[in-house]
Coordinates of C-alpha atoms in Angstrom, one line a residue:
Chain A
X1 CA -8.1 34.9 -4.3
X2 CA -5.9 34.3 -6.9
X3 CA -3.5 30.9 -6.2
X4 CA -2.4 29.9 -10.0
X5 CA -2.0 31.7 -13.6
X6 CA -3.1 30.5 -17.0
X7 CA -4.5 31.2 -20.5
X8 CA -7.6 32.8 -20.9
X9 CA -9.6 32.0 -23.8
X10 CA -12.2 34.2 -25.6
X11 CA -15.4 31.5 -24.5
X12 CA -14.3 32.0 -21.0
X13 CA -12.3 28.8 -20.3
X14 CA -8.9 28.9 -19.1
X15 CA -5.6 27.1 -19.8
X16 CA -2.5 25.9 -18.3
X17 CA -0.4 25.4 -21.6
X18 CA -0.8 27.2 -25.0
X19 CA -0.6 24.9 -27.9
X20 CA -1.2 24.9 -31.4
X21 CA -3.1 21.5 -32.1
X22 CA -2.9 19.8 -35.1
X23 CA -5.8 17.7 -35.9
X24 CA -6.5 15.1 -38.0
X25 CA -9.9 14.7 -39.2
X26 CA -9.4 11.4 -39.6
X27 CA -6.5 8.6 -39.0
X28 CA -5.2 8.8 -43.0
X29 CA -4.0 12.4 -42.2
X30 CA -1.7 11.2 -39.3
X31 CA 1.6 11.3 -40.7
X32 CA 1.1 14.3 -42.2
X33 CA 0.2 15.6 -39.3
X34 CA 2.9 14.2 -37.3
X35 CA 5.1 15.8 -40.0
X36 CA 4.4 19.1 -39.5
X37 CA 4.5 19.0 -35.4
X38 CA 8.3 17.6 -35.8
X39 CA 9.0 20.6 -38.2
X40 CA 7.1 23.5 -35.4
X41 CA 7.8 24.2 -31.6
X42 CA 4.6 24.6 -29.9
X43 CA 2.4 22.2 -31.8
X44 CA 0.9 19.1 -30.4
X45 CA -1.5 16.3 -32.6
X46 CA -3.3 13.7 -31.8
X47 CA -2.5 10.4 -33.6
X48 CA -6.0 8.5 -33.5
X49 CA -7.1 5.6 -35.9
X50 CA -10.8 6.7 -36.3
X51 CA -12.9 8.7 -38.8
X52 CA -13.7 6.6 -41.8
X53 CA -15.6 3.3 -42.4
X54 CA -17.4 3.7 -39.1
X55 CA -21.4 3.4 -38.5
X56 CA -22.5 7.3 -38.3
X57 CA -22.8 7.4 -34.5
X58 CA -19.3 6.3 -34.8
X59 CA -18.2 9.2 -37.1
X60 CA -20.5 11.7 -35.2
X61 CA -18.6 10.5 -31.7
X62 CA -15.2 11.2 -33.9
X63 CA -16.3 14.5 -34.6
X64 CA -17.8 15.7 -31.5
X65 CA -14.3 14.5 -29.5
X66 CA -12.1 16.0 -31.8
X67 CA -14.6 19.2 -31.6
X68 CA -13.9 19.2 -28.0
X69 CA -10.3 18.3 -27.9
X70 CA -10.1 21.7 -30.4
X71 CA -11.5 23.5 -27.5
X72 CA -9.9 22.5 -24.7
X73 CA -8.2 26.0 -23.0
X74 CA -5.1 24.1 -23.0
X75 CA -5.3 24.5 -27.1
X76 CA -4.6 28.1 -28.3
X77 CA -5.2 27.4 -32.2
X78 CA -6.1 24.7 -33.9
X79 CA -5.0 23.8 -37.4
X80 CA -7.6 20.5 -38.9
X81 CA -6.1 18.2 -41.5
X82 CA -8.8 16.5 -43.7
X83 CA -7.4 14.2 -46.1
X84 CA -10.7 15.1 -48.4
X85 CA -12.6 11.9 -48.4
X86 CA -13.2 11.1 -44.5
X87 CA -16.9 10.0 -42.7
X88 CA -15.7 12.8 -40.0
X89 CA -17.7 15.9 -40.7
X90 CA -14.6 18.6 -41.2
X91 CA -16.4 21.3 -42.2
X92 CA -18.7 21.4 -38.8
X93 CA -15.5 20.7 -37.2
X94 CA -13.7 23.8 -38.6
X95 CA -17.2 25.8 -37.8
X96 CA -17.6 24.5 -34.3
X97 CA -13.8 25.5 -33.0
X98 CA -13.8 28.3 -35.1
X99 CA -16.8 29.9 -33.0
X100 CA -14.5 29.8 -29.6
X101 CA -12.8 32.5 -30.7
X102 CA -9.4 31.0 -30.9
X103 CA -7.5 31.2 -34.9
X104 CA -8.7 27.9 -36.5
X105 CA -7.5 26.6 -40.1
X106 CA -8.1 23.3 -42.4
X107 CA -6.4 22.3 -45.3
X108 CA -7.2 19.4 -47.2
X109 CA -4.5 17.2 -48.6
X110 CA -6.5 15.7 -51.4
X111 CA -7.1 19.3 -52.9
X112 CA -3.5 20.3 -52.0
X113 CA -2.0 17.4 -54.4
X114 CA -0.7 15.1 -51.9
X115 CA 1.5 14.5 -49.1
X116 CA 4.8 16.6 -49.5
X117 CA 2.6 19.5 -50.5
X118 CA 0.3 19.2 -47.7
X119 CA 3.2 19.0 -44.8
X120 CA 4.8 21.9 -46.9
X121 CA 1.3 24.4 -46.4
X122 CA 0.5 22.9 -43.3
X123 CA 3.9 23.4 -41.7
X124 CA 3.5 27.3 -42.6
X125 CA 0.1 27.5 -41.2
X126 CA 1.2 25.8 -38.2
X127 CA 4.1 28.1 -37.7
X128 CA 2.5 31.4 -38.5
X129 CA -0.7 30.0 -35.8
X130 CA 2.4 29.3 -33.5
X131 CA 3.8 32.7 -33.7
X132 CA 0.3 34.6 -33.2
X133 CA -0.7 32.8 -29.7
X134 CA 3.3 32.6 -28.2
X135 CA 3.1 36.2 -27.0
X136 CA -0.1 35.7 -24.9
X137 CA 0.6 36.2 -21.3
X138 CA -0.7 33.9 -18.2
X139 CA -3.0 35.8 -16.1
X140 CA -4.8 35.1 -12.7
X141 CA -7.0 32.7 -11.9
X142 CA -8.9 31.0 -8.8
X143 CA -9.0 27.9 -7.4
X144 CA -12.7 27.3 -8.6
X145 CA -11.5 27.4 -12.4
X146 CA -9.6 24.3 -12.1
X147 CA -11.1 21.6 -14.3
X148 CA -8.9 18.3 -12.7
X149 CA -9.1 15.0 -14.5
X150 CA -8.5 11.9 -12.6
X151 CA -7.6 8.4 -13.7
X152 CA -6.1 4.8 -12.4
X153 CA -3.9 2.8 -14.5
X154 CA -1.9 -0.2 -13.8
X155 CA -3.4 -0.7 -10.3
X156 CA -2.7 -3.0 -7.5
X157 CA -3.7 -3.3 -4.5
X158 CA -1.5 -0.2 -3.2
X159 CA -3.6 2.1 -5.5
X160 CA -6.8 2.2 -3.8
X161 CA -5.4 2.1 -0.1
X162 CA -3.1 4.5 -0.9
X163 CA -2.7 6.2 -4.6
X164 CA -6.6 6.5 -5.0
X165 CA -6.9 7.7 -1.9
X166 CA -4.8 10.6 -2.1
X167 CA -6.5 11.4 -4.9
X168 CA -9.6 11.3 -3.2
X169 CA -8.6 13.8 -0.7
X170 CA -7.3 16.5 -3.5
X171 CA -11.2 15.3 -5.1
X172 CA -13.3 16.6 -2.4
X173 CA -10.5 19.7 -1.7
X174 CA -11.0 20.7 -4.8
X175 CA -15.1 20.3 -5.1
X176 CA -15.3 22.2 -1.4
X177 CA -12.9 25.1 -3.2
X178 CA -15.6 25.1 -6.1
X179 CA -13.7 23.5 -8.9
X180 CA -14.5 20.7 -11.2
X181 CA -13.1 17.3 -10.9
X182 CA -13.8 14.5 -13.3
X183 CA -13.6 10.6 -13.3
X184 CA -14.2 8.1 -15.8
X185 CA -13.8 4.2 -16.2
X186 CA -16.9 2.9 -16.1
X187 CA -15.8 -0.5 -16.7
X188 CA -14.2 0.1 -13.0
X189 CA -17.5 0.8 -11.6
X190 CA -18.2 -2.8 -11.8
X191 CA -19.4 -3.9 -8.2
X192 CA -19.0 -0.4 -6.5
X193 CA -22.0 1.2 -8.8
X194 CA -24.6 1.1 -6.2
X195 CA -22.1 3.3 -4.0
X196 CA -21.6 5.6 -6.9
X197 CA -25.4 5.8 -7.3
X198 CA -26.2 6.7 -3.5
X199 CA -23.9 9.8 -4.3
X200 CA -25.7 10.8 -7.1
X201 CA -27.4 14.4 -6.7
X202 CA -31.0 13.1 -7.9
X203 CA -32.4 9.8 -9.0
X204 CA -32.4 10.5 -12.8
X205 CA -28.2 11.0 -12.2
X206 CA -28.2 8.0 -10.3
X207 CA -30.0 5.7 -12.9
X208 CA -28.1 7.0 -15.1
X209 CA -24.7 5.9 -13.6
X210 CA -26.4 2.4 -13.3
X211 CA -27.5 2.2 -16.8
X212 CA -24.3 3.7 -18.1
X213 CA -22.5 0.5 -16.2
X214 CA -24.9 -2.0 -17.4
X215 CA -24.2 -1.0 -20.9
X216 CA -20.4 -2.0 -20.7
X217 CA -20.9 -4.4 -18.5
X218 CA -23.2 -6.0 -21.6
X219 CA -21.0 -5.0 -24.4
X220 CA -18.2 -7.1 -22.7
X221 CA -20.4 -9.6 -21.9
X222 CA -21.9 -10.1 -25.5
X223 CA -18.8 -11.9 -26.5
X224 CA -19.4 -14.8 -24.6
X225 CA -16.7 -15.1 -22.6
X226 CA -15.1 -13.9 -18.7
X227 CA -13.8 -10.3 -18.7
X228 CA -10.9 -11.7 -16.2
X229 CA -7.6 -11.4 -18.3
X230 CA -9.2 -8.1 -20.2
X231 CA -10.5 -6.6 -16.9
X232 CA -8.4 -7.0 -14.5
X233 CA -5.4 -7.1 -16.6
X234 CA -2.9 -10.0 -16.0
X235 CA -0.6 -6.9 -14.5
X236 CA -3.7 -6.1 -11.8
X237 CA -3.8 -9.7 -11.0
X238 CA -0.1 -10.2 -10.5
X239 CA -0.6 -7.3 -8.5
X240 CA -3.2 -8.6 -6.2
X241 CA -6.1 -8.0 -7.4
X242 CA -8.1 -10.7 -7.7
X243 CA -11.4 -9.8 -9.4
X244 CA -13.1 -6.4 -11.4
X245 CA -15.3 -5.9 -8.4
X246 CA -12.1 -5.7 -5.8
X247 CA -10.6 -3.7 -8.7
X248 CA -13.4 -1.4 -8.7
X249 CA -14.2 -0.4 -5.5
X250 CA -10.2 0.5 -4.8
X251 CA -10.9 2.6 -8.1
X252 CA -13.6 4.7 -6.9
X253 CA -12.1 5.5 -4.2
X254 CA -10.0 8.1 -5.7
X255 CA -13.2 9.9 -6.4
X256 CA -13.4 11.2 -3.1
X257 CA -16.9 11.5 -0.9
X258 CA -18.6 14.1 -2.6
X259 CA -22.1 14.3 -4.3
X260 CA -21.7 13.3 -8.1
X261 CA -23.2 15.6 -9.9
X262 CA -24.1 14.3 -13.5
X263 CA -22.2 11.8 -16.3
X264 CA -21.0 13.3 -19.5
X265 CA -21.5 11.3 -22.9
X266 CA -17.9 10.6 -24.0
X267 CA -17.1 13.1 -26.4
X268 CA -18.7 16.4 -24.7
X269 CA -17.2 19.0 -23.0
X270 CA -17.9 20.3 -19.0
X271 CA -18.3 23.7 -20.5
X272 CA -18.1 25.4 -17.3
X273 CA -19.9 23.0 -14.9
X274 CA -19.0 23.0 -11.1
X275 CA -18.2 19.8 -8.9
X276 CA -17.4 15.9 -9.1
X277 CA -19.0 14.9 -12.4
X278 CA -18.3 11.2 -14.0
X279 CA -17.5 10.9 -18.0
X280 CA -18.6 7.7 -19.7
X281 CA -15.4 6.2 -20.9
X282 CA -13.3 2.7 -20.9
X283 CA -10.7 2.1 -18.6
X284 CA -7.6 1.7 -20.9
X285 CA -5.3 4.7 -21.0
X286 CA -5.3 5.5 -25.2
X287 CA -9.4 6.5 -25.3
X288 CA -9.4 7.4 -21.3
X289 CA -6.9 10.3 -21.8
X290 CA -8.2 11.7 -24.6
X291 CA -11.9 12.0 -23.3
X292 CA -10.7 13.5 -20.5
X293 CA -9.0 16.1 -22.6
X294 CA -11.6 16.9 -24.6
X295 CA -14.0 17.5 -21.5
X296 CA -11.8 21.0 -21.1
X297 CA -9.3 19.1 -18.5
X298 CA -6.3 21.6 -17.3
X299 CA -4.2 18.3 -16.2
X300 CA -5.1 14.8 -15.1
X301 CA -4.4 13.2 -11.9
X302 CA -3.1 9.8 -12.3
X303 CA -2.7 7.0 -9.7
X304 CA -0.9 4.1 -10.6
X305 CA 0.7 0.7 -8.5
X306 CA 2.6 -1.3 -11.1
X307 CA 3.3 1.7 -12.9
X308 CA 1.9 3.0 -16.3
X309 CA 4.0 5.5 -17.9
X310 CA 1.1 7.4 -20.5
X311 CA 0.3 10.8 -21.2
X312 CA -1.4 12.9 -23.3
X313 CA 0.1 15.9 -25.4
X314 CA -2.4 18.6 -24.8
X315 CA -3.1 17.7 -20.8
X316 CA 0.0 17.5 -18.4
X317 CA -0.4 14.2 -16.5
X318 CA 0.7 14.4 -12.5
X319 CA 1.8 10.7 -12.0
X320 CA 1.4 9.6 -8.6
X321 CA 2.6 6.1 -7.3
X322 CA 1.1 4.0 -4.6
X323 CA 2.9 0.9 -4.4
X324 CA 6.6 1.9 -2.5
X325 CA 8.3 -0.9 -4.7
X326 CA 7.4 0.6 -7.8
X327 CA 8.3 4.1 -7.2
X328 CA 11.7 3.2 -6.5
X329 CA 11.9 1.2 -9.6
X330 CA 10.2 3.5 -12.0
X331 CA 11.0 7.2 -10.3
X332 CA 11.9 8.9 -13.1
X333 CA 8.2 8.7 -14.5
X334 CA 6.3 8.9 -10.9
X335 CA 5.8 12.7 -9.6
X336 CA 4.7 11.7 -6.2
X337 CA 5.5 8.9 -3.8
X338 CA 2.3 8.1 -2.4
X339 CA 4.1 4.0 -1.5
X340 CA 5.4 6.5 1.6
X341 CA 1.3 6.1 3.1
X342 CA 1.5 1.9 2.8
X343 CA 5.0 1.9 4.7
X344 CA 3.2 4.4 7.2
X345 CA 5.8 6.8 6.8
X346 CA 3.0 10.0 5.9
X347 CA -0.2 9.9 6.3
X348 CA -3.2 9.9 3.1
X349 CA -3.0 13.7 4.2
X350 CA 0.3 14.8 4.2
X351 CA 0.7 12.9 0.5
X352 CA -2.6 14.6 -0.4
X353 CA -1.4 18.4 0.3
X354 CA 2.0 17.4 -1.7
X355 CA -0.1 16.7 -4.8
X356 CA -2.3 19.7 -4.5
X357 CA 1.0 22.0 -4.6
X358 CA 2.2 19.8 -7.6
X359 CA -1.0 20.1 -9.1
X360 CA -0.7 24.2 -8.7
X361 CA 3.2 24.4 -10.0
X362 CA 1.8 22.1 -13.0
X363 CA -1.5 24.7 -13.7
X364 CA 1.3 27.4 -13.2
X365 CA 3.6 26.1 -16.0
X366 CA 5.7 23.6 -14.3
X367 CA 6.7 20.1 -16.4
X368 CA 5.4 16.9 -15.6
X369 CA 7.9 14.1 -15.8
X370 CA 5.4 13.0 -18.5
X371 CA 6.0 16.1 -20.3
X372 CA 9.5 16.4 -20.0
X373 CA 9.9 13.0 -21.7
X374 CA 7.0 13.2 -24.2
X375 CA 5.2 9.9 -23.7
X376 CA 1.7 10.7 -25.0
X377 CA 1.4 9.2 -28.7
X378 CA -0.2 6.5 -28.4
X379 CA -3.8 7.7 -28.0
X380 CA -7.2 6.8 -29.7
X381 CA -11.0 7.6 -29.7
X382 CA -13.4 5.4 -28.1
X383 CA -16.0 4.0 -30.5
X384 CA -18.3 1.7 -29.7
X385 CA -19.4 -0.3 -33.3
X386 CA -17.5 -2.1 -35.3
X387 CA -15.0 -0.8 -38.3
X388 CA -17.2 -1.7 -41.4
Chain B
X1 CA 13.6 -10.7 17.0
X2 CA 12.1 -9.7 13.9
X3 CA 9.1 -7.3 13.4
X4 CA 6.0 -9.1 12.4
X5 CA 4.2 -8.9 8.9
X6 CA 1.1 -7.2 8.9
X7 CA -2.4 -8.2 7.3
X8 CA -4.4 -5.4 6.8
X9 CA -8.2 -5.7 7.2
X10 CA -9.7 -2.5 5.9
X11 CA -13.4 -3.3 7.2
X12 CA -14.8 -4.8 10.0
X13 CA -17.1 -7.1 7.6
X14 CA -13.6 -7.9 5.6
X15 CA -12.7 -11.8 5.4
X16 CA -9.6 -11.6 3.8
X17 CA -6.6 -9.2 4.8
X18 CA -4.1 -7.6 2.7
X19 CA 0.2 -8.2 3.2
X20 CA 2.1 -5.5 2.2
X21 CA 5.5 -7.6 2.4
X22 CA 7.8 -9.1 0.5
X23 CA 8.7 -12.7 0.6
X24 CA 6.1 -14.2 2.9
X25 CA 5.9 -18.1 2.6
X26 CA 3.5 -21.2 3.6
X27 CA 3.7 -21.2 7.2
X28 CA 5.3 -17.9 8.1
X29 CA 3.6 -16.2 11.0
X30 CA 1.7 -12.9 10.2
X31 CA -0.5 -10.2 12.5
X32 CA -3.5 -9.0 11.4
X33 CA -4.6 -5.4 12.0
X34 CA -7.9 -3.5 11.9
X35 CA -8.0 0.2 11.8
X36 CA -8.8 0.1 15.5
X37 CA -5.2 -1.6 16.1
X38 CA -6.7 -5.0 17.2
X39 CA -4.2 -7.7 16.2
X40 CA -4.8 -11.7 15.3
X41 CA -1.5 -13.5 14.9
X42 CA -1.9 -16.3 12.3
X43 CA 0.0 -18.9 10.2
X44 CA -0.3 -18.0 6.3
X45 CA -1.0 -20.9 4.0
X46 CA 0.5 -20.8 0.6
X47 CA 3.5 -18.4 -0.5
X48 CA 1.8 -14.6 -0.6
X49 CA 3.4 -12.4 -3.1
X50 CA 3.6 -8.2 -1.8
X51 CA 0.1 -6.7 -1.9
X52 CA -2.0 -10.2 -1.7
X53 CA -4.7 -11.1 0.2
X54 CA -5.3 -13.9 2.9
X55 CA -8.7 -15.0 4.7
X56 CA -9.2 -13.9 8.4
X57 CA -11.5 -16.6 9.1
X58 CA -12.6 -19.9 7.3
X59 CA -14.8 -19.4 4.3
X60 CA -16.9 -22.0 2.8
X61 CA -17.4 -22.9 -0.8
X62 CA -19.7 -20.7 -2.9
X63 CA -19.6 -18.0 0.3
X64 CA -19.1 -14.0 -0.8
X65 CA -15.5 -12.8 0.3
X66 CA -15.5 -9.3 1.2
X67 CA -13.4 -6.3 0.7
X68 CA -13.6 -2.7 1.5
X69 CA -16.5 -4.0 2.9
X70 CA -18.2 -4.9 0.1
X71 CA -18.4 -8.1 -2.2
X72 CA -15.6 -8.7 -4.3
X73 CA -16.2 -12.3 -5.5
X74 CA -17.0 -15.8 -4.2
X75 CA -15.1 -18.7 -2.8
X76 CA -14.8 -21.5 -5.2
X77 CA -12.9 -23.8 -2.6
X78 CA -13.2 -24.0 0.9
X79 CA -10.8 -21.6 2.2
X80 CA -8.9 -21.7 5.4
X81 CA -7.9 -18.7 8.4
X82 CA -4.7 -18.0 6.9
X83 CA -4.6 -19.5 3.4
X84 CA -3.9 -17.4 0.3
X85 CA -6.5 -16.0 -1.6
X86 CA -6.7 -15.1 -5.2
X87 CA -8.0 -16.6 -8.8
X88 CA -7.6 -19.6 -7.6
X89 CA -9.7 -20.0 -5.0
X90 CA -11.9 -16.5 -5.8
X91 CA -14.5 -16.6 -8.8
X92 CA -15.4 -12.9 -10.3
X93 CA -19.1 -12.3 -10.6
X94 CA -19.1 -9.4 -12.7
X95 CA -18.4 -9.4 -16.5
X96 CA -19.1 -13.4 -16.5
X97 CA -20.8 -13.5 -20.5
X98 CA -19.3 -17.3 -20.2
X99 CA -21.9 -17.9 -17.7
X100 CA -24.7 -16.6 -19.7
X101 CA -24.7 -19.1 -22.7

C-alpha cells in the first residue's frame, strides 16, 4: 500500500527532502560553512559549537552524530568542512558517509589557504553536489517506512492533556501501521520512569530506561543545587506546571501506549528498526533536534503550550499547539490547533487524524510553517564533559 | 447566568484539579469535573492564572499531591479544598542536589 513518496537512498533508507548538507567537522568551520549555504539553493548546515578541546568521548559523540546526521535519508550529499586541526575524527567521518552510497566530499580550509579560498572551493563542490541529486525523483513508499520523531517544548499544562496527547494517538497509529516512532527527553522522564519501564519489551530495556534517568537526574544533581528554574523552565511554571515530575508525566504522554522497544545512545542512528524506541537526549530544543535527526528522522512531531518556535534544517518540524490562547497568538508558526480538544470543540481523535494527514502532505513534500520561515539555526550537539 | 468554570480532575486518586480559564479570582465559584461527569462546586482561594491547578480536598503539610494519578510533589503548607496550588505551596522531589549536601 503505497500512501506517501520520498527519496530512496542506496542503504535502503528513505527521505522526504533532498538536501546537500554541509558539515562542519567542527564549530571553527561554521562561517565558512554558513557561507557557502547562502551562496547554493538546496544546501542546508548545521551550525554546532563542538569538536575541539573536548575529553575523547566528547569528540567521539561529535563524530558519531555528525556521522549520522550525514546519513539521514533526508540528506542526499554531504559535503564536510574540516578546518584541519579539529579533535573530531574527519577522515572516519568522510569514510563512514561515504560508504552509504550517497556523493560525499571534504575539503580542509587550513590546506586550502584560508577562509575566502575555502568558501570559494567549497561553494563549487556544493553546487556541482546540488546539481547531481536535484533530478532524483520521489518514489513510493509505505506507511511502515516512516521514521517520526516526537518532541515537547515550551509546555504547560495544555500540552499533556491535549498536545501530547494527540501525539500519542498518531504514536501508537503509527507503531500498529509498523513504522518507527522516537521520543527523547530523558530529563522529562523524571517521576514517570517506572511507567516508561513497565512498557519496556524485557527487563534489560527496562533497566536501562531507569539507569539512563538516574544518570541525568545525577549530572543535574552534582551541582548542588534544585533543578526548579532549569527544569521546569520559569515559562513551564508560568504555565502551570508546578514541578519536573507533573512536567514529566504530561510529557510521556505523547508517547502513546505501546511497548518501548529499546533506547538509542545519543548519537546513533535507528538504522531500520521497527516500533516506539526512546533516544537518550536532554530536553532543550538545540541538542534534542539534532539527535533526533541524526537517528534517520523523516520529520518531527512537536507539541508545544506556550509556544516554541524551533526547527531543524534537515528535518521538517510539524508544530502542533495545545494551549487555545497560544495558537491564536502565535498561528503563524503552529501547524495544528490541538487548544480546539481543551475548549472541547474536537475530540484527542479528530485532532489526532488532522496531524497524521499533515504528517503525510509534509513526508510528500509539503512545507512546514517552520520551513517556510527557516527558523532552525540555532542547534548544537549534546556533550556531556566539560570544554577543557 | 453565567456558565461555570471548570476544574478538571484527570484521575480518580487526583487532589488537585486543573482550570482552563481565564481571570478566575479568590473566591470565585468553580465546578469540578471527573471524566465520569461528576461535579463538586467549590470556592477557589487565591487568584488562578489559565491552566493552574487547585486542591479538591484539604491536604496536609508534607502529604504527596497527585496528578495523572501519580505523585507530582509534596505539600509544603497545609492546603485547603479550593486554594491554589503551585511553587508555593508544592515542593519538587526530583532533581533536589540542594537537599543532598
Amino acid at each position: 500500500m503505497t500512501t506517501w513518496n520520498g527519496y530512496r537512498r542506496k542503504d535502503g533508507s528513505i527521505g522526504s527532502r533532498n538536501y546537500v548538507a554541509v558539515i562542519p567537522a567542527v564549530t571553527c568551520a561554521n562561517d565558512v560553512a554558513n557561507a557557502i549555504c547562502r551562496e547554493v539553493q538546496g544546501t542546508v548546515t548545521y551550525m554546532h559549537h563542538q569538536g575541539c578541546c573536548q575529553l575523547p568521548p566528547d569528540l567521539d559523540r561529535v563524530t558519531d552524530t555528525l556521522i549520522s546526521l550525514g546519513k539521514s535519508p533526508n540528506v542526499g550529499a554531504v559535503l564536510i568542512l574540516s578546518l584541519g586541526c579539529e579533535g573530531t575524527d574527519h577522515e572516519r567521518m568522510y569514510k563512514e558517509i561515504k560508504a552509504t552510497g550517497k556523493p560525499t566530499e571534504i575539503i580542509h580550509i587550513q590546506e586550502l589557504g584560508g577562509v575566502s579560498k575555502a568558501i570559494r572551493v567549497g561553494t563549487d563542490i556544493a553546487r556541482r553536489l546540488v546539481i547531481e541529486i536535484s533530478g532524483q525523483q520521489r518514489e513510493p513508499a509505505d506507511v511502515s517506512e516512516i521514521v517520526m520523531a516526537i518532541k515537547c517544548g515550551a509546555s504547560d499544562t495544555t500540552s499533556g492533556m491535549a498536545s501530547n496527547c494527540v501525539i500519542g494517538y498518531v504514536a501508537d497509529k503509527l507503531v500498529d501501521l509498523g513504522a518507527t516512532v522516537i521520543f527523547g527527553e530523558t530529563t522529562e522522564f523524571l517521576g514517570g520512569e517506572h511507567l516508561l519501564a513497565k512498557r519496556a519489551v524485557n527487563k534489560e530495556v527496562g533497566d536501562k530506561i531507569l539507569r539512563k534517568v538516574k544518570e541525568m537526574e545525577d549530572r543535574a544533581k552534582s551541582i548542588g543545587c534544585d533543578m526548579r528554574r532549569g527544569q521546569p523552565t520559569p515559562g513551564n511554571i508560568a504555565g502551570g506546571l508546578s514541578s519536573i515530575e507533573e512536567k514529566s508525566l504530561g510529557a510521556i504522554v505523547k508517547s502513546g501506549t505501546k511497548p518501548i522497544q529499546g533506547v538509542l545512545e545519543y548519537p546513533e542512528s535507528i538504522d531500520g528498526k521497527k516500533g516506539l524506541w526512546i533516544k537518550d537526549t536532554p530536553g532543550r530544543e538545540p541538542e534534542i533536534l539534532t539527535g533526533m535527526a541524526a537517528t534517520g528522522a523523516q520529520f518531527m512531531c512537536f507539541s508545544t503550550g506556550r509556544g516554541a518556535p524551533q526547527g531543524f534544517p534537515s528535518m521538517p518540524v510539524i508544530k502542533i499547539c495545545g494551549n487555545p490562547n497560544t495558537f491564536e497568538n502565535m498561528k503563524d508558526d503552529m501547524d495544528l490547533n490541538a487548544g480546539l480538544i481543551i475548549t472541547g470543540d474536537k475530540t484527542i481523535e479528530q485532532v489526532g487524524e488532522e496531524a497524521f494527514e499533515k504528517l503525510l502532505r509534509v513526508l510528500n513534500g509539503e512545507m512546514t510553517k517552520n520551513e517556510a520561515i527557516q527558523y532552525f539555526s540555532a542547534i548544537d550537539i549534546h556533550c556531556l564533559g566539560p570544554v577543557i | 447566568m453565567e456558565e461555570l468554570k471548570i476544574a478538571l480532575r484527570v484521575n480518580d486518586l487526583d487532589n488537585v484539579a486543573t482550570i482552563f480559564a481565564n481571570d478566575i479570582k479568590d473566591g470565585m465559584e468553580v465546578e469540578i469535573r471527573d471524566k465520569k461527569g461528576n461535579k463538586q462546586p467549590v470556592k477557589v482561594i487565591g487568584d488562578v492564572p489559565y491552566g493552574h491547578k487547585i486542591a479538591v480536598k484539604d491536604i496536609k503539610t508534607g502529604e504527596q499531591i497527585i496528578k495523572y494519578g501519580e505523585e507530582i510533589g509534596v505539600a509544603t503548607h497545609d492546603i485547603k479544598l479550593g486554594e491554589y496550588v503551585h511553587v508555593h505551596n508544592l515542593d519538587s522531589m526530583r532533581g533536589r542536589g540542594d537537599l543532598e549536601k
